[in-house]
XYZ file of N, CA and C in Angstrom:
813
model
N 81.452 105.859 65.986
C 81.776 104.738 66.889
C 82.568 105.215 68.072
N 82.337 104.674 69.208
C 83.052 105.061 70.431
C 84.494 104.694 70.316
N 85.380 105.511 70.719
C 86.811 105.217 70.727
C 87.116 104.420 72.083
N 88.327 103.740 72.040
C 88.812 103.093 73.238
C 88.985 104.091 74.422
N 89.501 105.210 74.044
C 89.722 106.220 75.027
C 88.416 106.705 75.637
N 87.394 106.881 74.957
C 86.113 107.358 75.490
C 85.381 106.223 76.247
N 85.531 105.062 75.764
C 84.824 103.884 76.446
C 85.541 103.691 77.844
N 86.862 103.885 77.897
C 87.457 103.654 79.190
C 87.115 104.788 80.136
N 87.007 106.010 79.663
C 86.598 107.170 80.558
C 85.157 106.978 81.086
N 84.241 106.537 80.193
C 82.929 106.249 80.581
C 82.801 105.164 81.615
N 83.511 104.096 81.419
C 83.455 102.911 82.323
C 84.084 103.366 83.636
N 85.092 104.097 83.662
C 85.766 104.516 84.911
C 84.760 105.324 85.839
N 83.828 105.947 85.234
C 82.895 106.756 86.006
C 81.900 105.758 86.765
N 81.784 104.566 86.250
C 80.780 103.683 86.786
C 81.337 102.548 87.719
N 82.594 102.249 87.561
C 83.155 101.136 88.266
C 83.387 101.513 89.744
N 82.857 100.625 90.657
C 82.970 100.855 92.098
C 84.240 100.312 92.599
N 85.303 101.087 92.565
C 86.559 100.650 92.865
C 87.482 101.837 93.341
N 88.595 101.407 94.085
C 89.480 102.518 94.482
C 90.376 102.953 93.300
N 90.364 102.137 92.249
C 91.216 102.337 91.031
C 90.333 102.140 89.765
N 89.273 102.903 89.544
C 88.365 102.641 88.524
C 88.987 102.834 87.159
N 89.911 103.826 86.905
C 90.521 104.049 85.645
C 91.479 102.842 85.296
N 92.202 102.408 86.235
C 93.111 101.309 86.021
C 92.283 100.014 85.639
N 91.212 99.832 86.512
C 90.402 98.690 86.197
C 89.806 98.633 84.746
N 89.390 99.850 84.310
C 88.842 99.983 82.993
C 89.830 99.698 81.944
N 91.043 100.297 82.088
C 92.158 99.954 81.206
C 92.493 98.534 81.097
N 92.536 97.879 82.240
C 92.888 96.441 82.181
C 91.846 95.583 81.518
N 90.513 95.963 81.754
C 89.468 95.289 81.095
C 89.509 95.515 79.576
N 89.862 96.775 79.198
C 89.937 97.093 77.779
C 91.109 96.373 77.112
N 92.228 96.305 77.697
C 93.361 95.580 77.236
C 93.011 94.130 77.011
N 92.281 93.511 77.991
C 91.793 92.136 77.903
C 90.885 92.002 76.647
N 89.959 92.859 76.567
C 88.998 92.801 75.354
C 89.719 92.915 74.048
N 90.824 93.702 74.025
C 91.559 93.891 72.732
C 92.595 92.833 72.543
N 92.828 92.061 73.637
C 93.946 90.964 73.626
C 95.326 91.577 73.385
N 95.519 92.666 74.093
C 96.871 93.334 74.097
C 97.245 93.572 75.463
N 98.484 93.912 75.715
C 99.017 94.227 77.083
C 98.495 95.649 77.432
N 98.554 95.826 78.775
C 98.164 97.197 79.258
C 99.037 98.260 78.680
N 100.331 97.988 78.511
C 101.270 98.971 77.942
C 100.931 99.170 76.492
N 100.696 98.129 75.759
C 100.328 98.291 74.302
C 99.024 99.073 74.154
N 98.066 98.838 75.070
C 96.878 99.643 75.034
C 97.140 101.107 75.037
N 97.920 101.494 76.051
C 98.182 102.946 76.262
C 99.022 103.509 75.192
N 99.892 102.800 74.640
C 100.850 103.324 73.572
C 100.170 103.361 72.237
N 99.340 102.393 71.832
C 98.914 102.203 70.486
C 97.425 102.229 70.210
N 96.609 101.916 71.182
C 95.204 101.654 70.821
C 94.164 102.591 71.372
N 94.503 103.692 72.016
C 93.478 104.570 72.645
C 92.532 105.194 71.563
N 93.087 105.303 70.376
C 92.257 105.955 69.317
C 91.417 104.993 68.608
N 91.576 103.665 68.785
C 90.894 102.610 68.099
C 89.416 102.523 68.500
N 88.624 101.929 67.660
C 87.121 101.703 68.056
C 87.129 100.704 69.245
N 86.271 100.999 70.165
C 86.079 100.105 71.354
C 85.465 98.836 70.880
N 85.971 97.680 71.318
C 85.431 96.405 70.872
C 84.149 96.121 71.542
N 83.347 95.285 70.896
C 82.017 95.000 71.319
C 81.975 94.312 72.773
N 83.041 93.462 73.019
C 83.055 92.665 74.217
C 83.368 93.512 75.484
N 83.868 94.664 75.349
C 84.173 95.529 76.493
C 83.112 95.727 77.488
N 81.887 96.080 76.917
C 80.740 96.400 77.833
C 80.384 95.284 78.689
N 80.439 93.988 78.226
C 80.129 92.839 79.070
C 81.112 92.711 80.230
N 82.331 93.045 79.954
C 83.376 92.918 81.017
C 83.128 93.997 82.062
N 82.718 95.174 81.658
C 82.464 96.202 82.581
C 81.264 95.845 83.512
N 80.161 95.173 82.893
C 79.073 94.762 83.608
C 79.472 93.778 84.714
N 80.359 92.883 84.377
C 80.814 91.908 85.454
C 81.582 92.651 86.542
N 82.362 93.687 86.221
C 83.008 94.470 87.238
C 82.148 95.178 88.185
N 80.929 95.586 87.532
C 79.905 96.362 88.376
C 79.319 95.459 89.432
N 79.453 94.145 89.312
C 79.033 93.216 90.419
C 80.100 92.940 91.424
N 81.246 93.714 91.389
C 82.376 93.583 92.236
C 83.210 92.369 91.978
N 82.997 91.742 90.804
C 83.831 90.605 90.550
C 85.324 91.152 90.303
N 86.300 90.547 90.907
C 87.675 91.041 90.774
C 88.164 91.061 89.330
N 88.860 92.116 89.001
C 89.417 92.240 87.660
C 90.213 91.048 87.287
N 91.000 90.501 88.212
C 91.872 89.341 87.886
C 91.012 88.130 87.497
N 89.854 88.004 88.177
C 88.988 86.863 87.772
C 88.457 87.079 86.286
N 88.050 88.328 86.034
C 87.503 88.583 84.690
C 88.546 88.407 83.612
N 89.820 88.844 83.799
C 90.824 88.746 82.810
C 91.558 87.381 82.858
N 91.495 86.758 83.980
C 92.038 85.441 84.217
C 93.557 85.510 84.515
N 94.058 86.687 84.842
C 95.539 86.886 85.131
C 95.784 87.957 86.069
N 96.930 87.929 86.727
C 97.385 89.035 87.557
C 98.922 88.978 87.557
N 99.465 90.164 87.308
C 100.922 90.296 87.461
C 101.344 90.379 88.935
N 102.494 89.769 89.202
C 103.026 89.716 90.519
C 104.566 89.629 90.501
N 105.227 90.521 91.136
C 106.717 90.631 91.089
C 107.167 90.696 89.636
N 107.826 89.615 89.115
C 108.299 89.695 87.687
C 107.544 88.677 86.833
N 106.457 88.108 87.348
C 105.741 87.074 86.586
C 104.251 87.451 86.450
N 103.593 86.790 85.466
C 102.138 86.870 85.313
C 101.534 85.519 85.750
N 100.540 85.542 86.520
C 99.892 84.303 87.083
C 98.501 84.164 86.541
N 98.083 82.974 86.143
C 96.681 82.718 85.849
C 95.980 82.575 87.153
N 94.857 83.184 87.279
C 94.002 83.126 88.489
C 92.617 83.086 88.061
N 91.705 82.621 89.058
C 90.286 82.574 88.810
C 89.598 82.216 90.032
N 88.280 82.089 90.001
C 87.416 81.734 91.191
C 88.035 80.553 91.956
N 88.124 80.657 93.257
C 88.658 79.559 94.062
C 90.084 79.779 94.535
N 90.749 80.821 94.031
C 92.094 81.168 94.496
C 92.119 82.663 94.926
N 93.054 82.902 95.954
C 93.222 84.238 96.352
C 93.968 85.077 95.254
N 93.444 86.243 94.978
C 94.018 87.133 94.084
C 95.371 87.677 94.498
N 96.470 87.522 93.844
C 97.755 88.081 94.287
C 97.665 89.565 94.432
N 98.259 90.069 95.520
C 98.217 91.541 95.781
C 99.650 92.089 95.825
N 99.647 93.400 95.458
C 101.021 93.975 95.390
C 101.668 94.109 96.714
N 100.875 94.215 97.779
C 101.450 94.227 99.131
C 102.215 93.005 99.490
N 101.841 91.853 98.879
C 102.558 90.589 99.157
C 103.948 90.601 98.463
N 104.217 91.413 97.570
C 105.593 91.527 97.139
C 106.635 91.857 98.154
N 106.056 92.419 99.301
C 106.969 92.768 100.380
C 107.690 91.558 100.900
N 107.079 90.387 100.868
C 107.723 89.145 101.282
C 108.998 88.887 100.385
N 108.862 89.021 99.083
C 109.987 88.775 98.204
C 111.015 89.826 98.468
N 110.622 91.050 98.622
C 111.572 92.105 98.829
C 112.396 91.880 100.126
N 111.792 91.355 101.184
C 112.479 91.106 102.439
C 113.554 89.936 102.175
N 113.117 89.032 101.473
C 113.974 87.826 101.186
C 115.089 88.240 100.264
N 114.867 89.056 99.310
C 115.933 89.603 98.426
C 116.942 90.341 99.238
N 116.574 91.174 100.132
C 117.468 91.913 100.997
C 118.219 90.996 101.876
N 117.644 90.019 102.392
C 118.279 89.064 103.324
C 119.368 88.284 102.628
N 119.217 87.868 101.370
C 120.130 87.039 100.689
C 121.083 87.791 99.864
N 120.939 89.109 99.759
C 121.869 89.862 98.926
C 123.318 89.713 99.396
N 124.202 89.418 98.483
C 125.656 89.240 98.847
C 125.906 87.952 99.533
N 125.030 87.031 99.561
C 125.220 85.726 100.229
C 124.911 84.622 99.167
N 125.033 83.394 99.620
C 124.515 82.321 98.777
C 122.981 82.427 98.672
N 122.510 82.339 97.458
C 121.093 82.432 97.196
C 120.385 81.184 97.785
N 119.142 81.326 98.178
C 118.366 80.143 98.743
C 118.322 79.042 97.644
N 118.567 77.866 98.060
C 118.545 76.692 97.186
C 117.238 75.942 97.248
N 116.616 75.864 98.458
C 115.336 75.147 98.641
C 114.371 76.110 99.261
N 113.208 76.203 98.663
C 112.178 77.202 99.092
C 110.843 76.463 99.353
N 110.272 76.838 100.463
C 108.944 76.244 100.819
C 107.903 77.406 100.871
N 106.792 77.215 100.239
C 105.675 78.089 100.232
C 104.434 77.483 100.868
N 104.093 77.879 102.130
C 103.038 77.365 102.883
C 101.735 78.195 102.557
N 100.760 77.487 101.971
C 99.539 78.228 101.522
C 99.778 78.907 100.134
N 100.293 78.119 99.211
C 100.812 78.699 97.952
C 99.756 79.273 97.039
N 98.498 78.916 97.139
C 97.464 79.464 96.309
C 97.791 79.063 94.844
N 97.769 79.993 93.938
C 98.072 79.747 92.472
C 99.570 79.697 92.243
N 100.370 79.546 93.352
C 101.881 79.464 93.208
C 102.461 80.770 93.421
N 101.768 81.833 93.858
C 102.185 83.236 93.873
C 103.648 83.420 94.371
N 103.845 83.177 95.603
C 105.131 83.426 96.187
C 106.219 82.502 95.769
N 105.894 81.223 95.607
C 106.970 80.329 95.265
C 107.486 80.594 93.863
N 106.546 80.797 92.823
C 106.977 81.023 91.536
C 107.654 82.330 91.326
N 107.287 83.322 92.130
C 108.019 84.609 92.032
C 109.478 84.436 92.631
N 109.531 83.651 93.662
C 110.883 83.370 94.289
C 111.772 82.579 93.363
N 111.173 81.620 92.617
C 111.905 80.751 91.710
C 112.364 81.632 90.440
N 111.607 82.599 90.094
C 111.961 83.486 88.993
C 113.164 84.371 89.459
N 113.095 84.768 90.795
C 114.163 85.598 91.303
C 115.483 84.845 91.432
N 115.372 83.556 91.768
C 116.625 82.743 91.999
C 116.459 81.521 91.111
N 116.988 81.671 89.865
C 116.825 80.568 88.887
C 117.463 79.230 89.250
N 118.381 79.275 90.196
C 119.023 78.053 90.617
C 118.282 77.288 91.719
N 117.261 77.871 92.197
C 116.496 77.243 93.365
C 115.397 76.278 92.912
N 115.006 75.342 93.790
C 113.816 74.495 93.635
C 112.970 74.808 94.816
N 111.687 74.357 94.615
C 110.785 74.752 95.746
C 109.506 73.756 95.813
N 108.915 73.850 96.943
C 107.718 73.057 97.262
C 106.598 73.991 97.704
N 105.451 73.832 97.029
C 104.304 74.649 97.456
C 103.153 73.738 98.119
N 102.627 74.183 99.285
C 101.604 73.408 99.941
C 100.411 74.238 99.984
N 99.255 73.524 99.814
C 97.948 74.240 99.917
C 96.853 73.200 100.238
N 95.780 73.622 100.958
C 94.681 72.768 101.301
C 93.707 72.672 100.223
N 93.828 73.450 99.101
C 92.813 73.562 98.090
C 93.285 72.853 96.822
N 92.556 71.861 96.336
C 92.832 71.287 95.028
C 92.726 72.342 93.919
N 91.754 73.135 93.954
C 91.559 74.226 92.928
C 92.799 75.026 92.854
N 93.325 75.547 93.951
C 94.509 76.334 93.982
C 95.643 75.599 93.437
N 95.835 74.359 93.726
C 96.997 73.538 93.274
C 96.930 73.342 91.785
N 95.756 73.249 91.219
C 95.603 73.082 89.786
C 96.165 74.325 89.093
N 95.765 75.502 89.637
C 96.344 76.775 89.102
C 97.881 76.809 89.259
N 98.301 76.508 90.431
C 99.705 76.561 90.686
C 100.559 75.692 89.727
N 100.102 74.463 89.475
C 100.873 73.586 88.567
C 100.750 74.117 87.122
N 99.528 74.692 86.808
C 99.468 75.255 85.394
C 100.379 76.420 85.260
N 100.511 77.218 86.310
C 101.307 78.459 86.278
C 102.747 78.028 86.161
N 103.156 77.022 86.931
C 104.557 76.505 86.930
C 104.931 76.046 85.513
N 103.999 75.324 84.933
C 104.301 74.824 83.589
C 104.370 75.939 82.534
N 103.443 76.835 82.655
C 103.432 77.951 81.676
C 104.676 78.850 81.725
N 105.230 78.960 82.988
C 106.375 79.793 83.238
C 107.664 79.039 83.052
N 107.581 77.784 82.681
C 108.785 76.990 82.436
C 109.496 76.530 83.698
N 108.683 76.383 84.834
C 109.272 76.025 86.074
C 108.842 74.735 86.565
N 108.160 73.874 85.792
C 107.528 72.638 86.217
C 108.577 71.691 86.843
N 109.886 71.771 86.314
C 110.883 70.851 86.807
C 111.608 71.392 88.007
N 111.223 72.591 88.423
C 111.872 73.186 89.662
C 110.817 73.359 90.816
N 109.484 73.303 90.489
C 108.529 73.575 91.503
C 107.562 72.297 91.597
N 107.413 71.832 92.849
C 106.504 70.769 93.075
C 105.368 71.249 93.992
N 104.288 70.700 93.894
C 103.054 71.165 94.638
C 102.320 69.881 95.237
N 101.820 70.060 96.466
C 101.036 68.981 97.004
C 100.044 69.470 98.002
N 98.904 68.746 98.158
C 97.894 68.998 99.116
C 98.460 68.894 100.514
N 98.137 69.781 101.442
C 98.589 69.642 102.772
C 97.939 70.591 103.785
N 98.277 70.342 105.035
C 97.676 71.125 106.091
C 98.875 71.856 106.771
N 99.273 73.020 106.299
C 100.426 73.826 106.684
C 101.628 72.926 106.666
N 102.372 72.798 107.829
C 103.644 71.971 107.793
C 103.525 70.560 108.130
N 102.292 70.112 108.309
C 102.109 68.679 108.712
C 102.746 67.801 107.639
N 103.572 66.814 108.015
C 104.130 65.871 107.170
C 105.298 66.317 106.287
N 105.644 67.581 106.414
C 106.790 67.987 105.600
C 108.053 67.636 106.253
N 108.965 67.101 105.476
C 110.332 66.698 105.995
C 111.360 67.465 105.228
N 112.533 67.501 105.886
C 113.651 68.275 105.284
C 113.641 69.774 105.748
N 114.724 70.420 105.284
C 114.854 71.861 105.691
C 115.005 72.752 104.517
N 114.622 73.960 104.700
C 114.547 74.901 103.639
C 115.324 76.175 103.951
N 115.905 76.774 102.918
C 116.625 78.033 103.053
C 115.761 79.286 103.214
N 114.598 79.102 102.565
C 113.584 80.236 102.567
C 112.218 79.646 102.663
N 111.449 80.051 103.645
C 110.097 79.704 103.806
C 109.202 80.890 103.676
N 108.232 80.861 102.738
C 107.337 81.904 102.456
C 105.892 81.532 102.906
N 105.169 82.444 103.385
C 103.842 82.042 103.872
C 102.899 83.371 103.899
N 101.774 83.267 103.253
C 100.765 84.302 103.380
C 99.478 83.582 103.866
N 99.337 83.382 105.114
C 98.179 82.584 105.631
C 96.985 83.521 105.788
N 95.805 82.924 105.993
C 94.602 83.684 106.342
C 94.858 84.416 107.658
N 94.527 85.761 107.560
C 94.765 86.515 108.916
C 93.681 87.520 109.190
N 92.485 87.373 108.630
C 91.349 88.191 108.932
C 90.506 87.540 110.020
N 90.172 88.359 111.006
C 89.212 87.805 112.051
C 87.829 87.602 111.530
N 87.156 86.608 112.057
C 85.903 86.246 111.530
C 84.833 87.321 111.712
N 85.093 88.201 112.644
C 84.091 89.273 112.852
C 84.443 90.618 112.067
N 85.545 90.584 111.292
C 85.915 91.784 110.552
C 85.120 91.840 109.296
N 84.767 93.019 108.867
C 84.075 93.355 107.631
C 85.035 93.437 106.486
N 84.547 93.007 105.376
C 85.275 93.080 104.080
C 84.401 93.733 103.017
N 85.137 94.274 102.027
C 84.395 94.794 100.822
C 83.814 93.643 100.027
N 82.818 94.058 99.258
C 82.052 93.031 98.416
C 82.937 92.281 97.482
N 83.984 93.020 96.971
C 84.910 92.352 96.002
C 85.565 91.124 96.618
N 85.958 91.305 97.846
C 86.624 90.147 98.445
C 85.660 89.196 99.156
N 84.711 89.743 99.843
C 83.689 88.933 100.572
C 82.930 88.066 99.712
N 82.491 88.480 98.545
C 81.527 87.729 97.716
C 82.202 86.871 96.650
N 83.601 86.966 96.518
C 84.176 86.328 95.399
C 85.398 85.477 95.739
N 86.208 85.922 96.675
C 87.427 85.230 96.977
C 87.134 84.085 98.039
N 87.934 83.005 98.077
C 87.661 81.905 98.925
C 87.836 82.235 100.450
N 86.834 82.019 101.202
C 86.833 82.368 102.633
C 87.916 81.625 103.362
N 88.268 80.370 102.980
C 89.298 79.566 103.684
C 90.637 80.243 103.530
N 90.870 81.098 102.523
C 92.135 81.774 102.370
C 92.153 83.145 103.049
N 91.062 83.512 103.726
C 90.909 84.811 104.298
C 90.820 84.830 105.818
N 89.989 84.013 106.335
C 89.634 84.040 107.734
C 90.402 83.093 108.667
N 90.739 83.511 109.809
C 91.514 82.590 110.758
C 91.173 82.856 112.206
N 89.956 82.515 112.540
C 89.591 82.648 113.973
C 89.121 84.046 114.346
N 88.726 84.212 115.604
C 88.226 85.437 116.092
C 89.203 86.570 115.973
N 90.512 86.253 116.164
C 91.473 87.290 116.141
C 92.447 87.287 114.911
N 92.136 86.382 113.975
C 92.997 86.276 112.785
C 94.276 85.660 112.943
N 94.585 85.095 114.162
C 95.909 84.533 114.425
C 95.909 82.993 114.502
N 94.804 82.355 114.224
C 94.750 80.915 114.486
C 95.795 80.202 113.654
N 95.959 80.584 112.403
C 96.958 79.831 111.591
C 98.374 80.059 111.969
N 98.668 81.246 112.429
C 100.081 81.555 112.945
C 100.408 80.740 114.106
N 99.389 80.460 114.960
C 99.680 79.568 116.115
C 100.085 78.202 115.731
N 99.623 77.754 114.585
C 99.957 76.440 114.141
C 101.318 76.447 113.327
N 101.548 77.462 112.641
C 102.719 77.537 111.700
C 104.010 77.796 112.490
N 103.915 78.774 113.439
C 105.174 79.186 114.177
C 105.910 78.065 114.778
N 105.299 77.157 115.543
C 106.013 76.086 116.212
C 106.754 75.129 115.314
N 106.300 75.129 114.009
C 106.881 74.159 113.071
C 108.049 74.702 112.312
N 108.241 76.007 112.361
C 109.295 76.602 111.603
C 110.716 76.249 112.012
N 111.018 76.104 113.265
C 112.401 75.803 113.671
C 112.894 74.477 113.071
N 112.053 73.463 112.925
C 112.489 72.189 112.397
C 112.530 72.220 110.861
N 111.962 73.210 110.244
C 111.933 73.282 108.805
C 112.973 74.233 108.250
N 113.447 75.191 109.057
C 114.472 76.179 108.568
C 115.887 75.608 108.609
N 116.561 75.688 107.435
C 117.996 75.322 107.417
C 118.826 76.358 108.178
N 120.027 75.960 108.508
C 120.964 76.864 109.124
C 121.104 78.089 108.248
N 120.949 79.283 108.850
C 121.069 80.506 108.121
C 119.878 80.809 107.320
N 118.774 80.046 107.468
C 117.549 80.237 106.709
C 116.721 81.342 107.190
N 115.628 81.661 106.428
C 114.770 82.739 106.677
C 113.389 82.348 106.406
N 112.423 82.671 107.400
C 111.022 82.464 107.140
C 110.385 83.907 107.093
N 109.446 84.076 106.185
C 108.853 85.376 105.910
C 107.383 85.179 105.861
N 106.608 85.775 106.743
C 105.199 85.637 106.831
C 104.482 86.949 106.616
N 103.373 86.903 105.786
C 102.556 88.134 105.715
C 101.658 88.242 106.884
N 101.379 89.499 107.250
C 100.451 89.768 108.416
C 99.483 90.871 108.012
N 98.401 90.944 108.805
C 97.571 92.125 108.827
C 98.333 93.273 109.531
N 98.047 94.461 109.196
C 98.958 95.536 109.633
C 98.910 95.801 111.137
N 97.958 95.307 111.858
C 97.870 95.374 113.307
C 98.473 94.210 114.058
N 98.972 93.149 113.285
C 99.296 91.925 113.943
C 100.773 91.694 114.154
N 101.617 92.641 113.846
C 103.056 92.441 113.837
C 103.562 92.012 115.141
N 103.260 92.683 116.216
C 103.784 92.290 117.534
C 103.309 90.904 118.000
N 102.005 90.617 117.699
C 101.469 89.331 118.135
C 102.142 88.314 117.400
N 102.359 88.325 116.065
C 103.001 87.257 115.356
C 104.471 87.129 115.750
N 105.047 88.187 115.890
C 106.508 88.201 116.354
C 106.644 87.509 117.598
N 105.686 87.677 118.583
C 105.795 86.998 119.834
C 105.612 85.566 119.697
N 104.713 85.043 118.812
C 104.559 83.634 118.572
C 105.869 83.010 117.987
N 106.552 83.714 117.144
C 107.779 83.239 116.546
C 108.949 83.169 117.607
N 108.978 84.246 118.434
C 109.969 84.206 119.517
C 109.671 83.129 120.535
N 108.409 82.916 120.716
C 108.073 81.746 121.687
C 108.545 80.435 121.126
N 108.622 80.288 119.790
C 109.124 79.059 119.172
C 110.667 79.079 119.134
N 111.315 80.077 119.663
C 112.702 80.122 119.697
C 113.451 80.728 118.579
N 112.724 81.583 117.817
C 113.227 82.224 116.624
C 113.417 83.726 116.887
N 114.344 84.324 116.188
C 114.525 85.743 116.160
C 113.459 86.303 115.243
N 112.807 87.464 115.548
C 111.673 87.915 114.675
C 111.896 89.448 114.449
N 111.531 89.890 113.310
C 111.663 91.310 112.929
C 110.413 91.674 112.083
N 109.872 92.897 112.215
C 108.684 93.371 111.552
C 109.122 94.269 110.419
N 108.553 94.147 109.214
C 108.909 94.920 108.044
C 107.590 95.587 107.459
N 107.811 96.851 107.020
C 106.653 97.625 106.457
C 106.622 97.421 104.927
N 105.366 97.625 104.398
C 105.256 97.623 102.960
C 105.465 99.026 102.374
N 105.299 99.215 101.099
C 105.603 100.470 100.492
C 104.742 101.639 101.049
N 103.569 101.287 101.558
C 102.682 102.253 102.169
C 103.090 102.596 103.536
N 104.133 101.999 104.079
C 104.596 102.227 105.482
C 103.908 101.493 106.590
N 103.020 100.536 106.209
C 102.310 99.776 107.173
C 103.044 98.433 107.378
N 103.031 97.923 108.641
C 103.594 96.620 108.869
C 102.955 95.575 108.065
N 103.665 94.781 107.315
C 103.132 93.841 106.347
C 103.827 92.470 106.513
N 104.985 92.382 107.038
C 105.756 91.103 107.059
C 106.448 90.953 108.339
N 106.421 89.696 108.867
C 107.273 89.351 109.984
C 108.309 88.312 109.495
N 109.595 88.558 109.655
C 110.618 87.606 109.287
C 111.144 86.862 110.498
N 111.623 85.657 110.249
C 112.096 84.914 111.454
C 113.300 84.075 110.999
N 114.261 83.976 111.893
C 115.495 83.239 111.603
C 116.035 82.584 112.824
């Protein structure tokens, strides 16, 4: 009988991915119903489960691993995800890192707004970081909001996180200490890999010819939504830093560009 170790190695040779070995390990952990860490520590010598091959076949069609397993780790939490929601990415953790740096040694943010919350990714990560905070997540997708509410409940944050359908900042009243936003920022003419193009929701990806359409709507609304001493943190495509910063400055805000762990511009903050 094929061992878990051998099955992972064989699958990694077939999976079309930048991280085929990790993908295979995550699929195997899911098939065994154990954590990735438990897989590596305890189960590599076990017999490979029958269900693993079917998971690999799904991955060969470029279906995201997170859709196959139904979850994705982000910051300090695990989120349920699936078709119809944007898969959380490690690069987006840069938004939380920038906010943590900003509020270090000061009063923590009490009210948090997440524009384009998806499955609750940024808002729930922030609420886990600051247990005394409450937050509001806005999204245009009913599917995404169902995931967000389920994630909040599963993480024990349902009493601190509220979610509602919306069109960016339209109709939002009040002020927030921290505003998080990961809007669509891909130009409609840009090419994408099959994993993203064929599976993730286009409404969460594309934003006009230059990828800046949604920033043009969001930036003018931020001054009325930011509390005194507050911070807005927006994810960007790596070539868009100066353009988004200019939009924020035109709205009367101070803007700064921040790099991700790979050294590429990933976030613009505004205050």
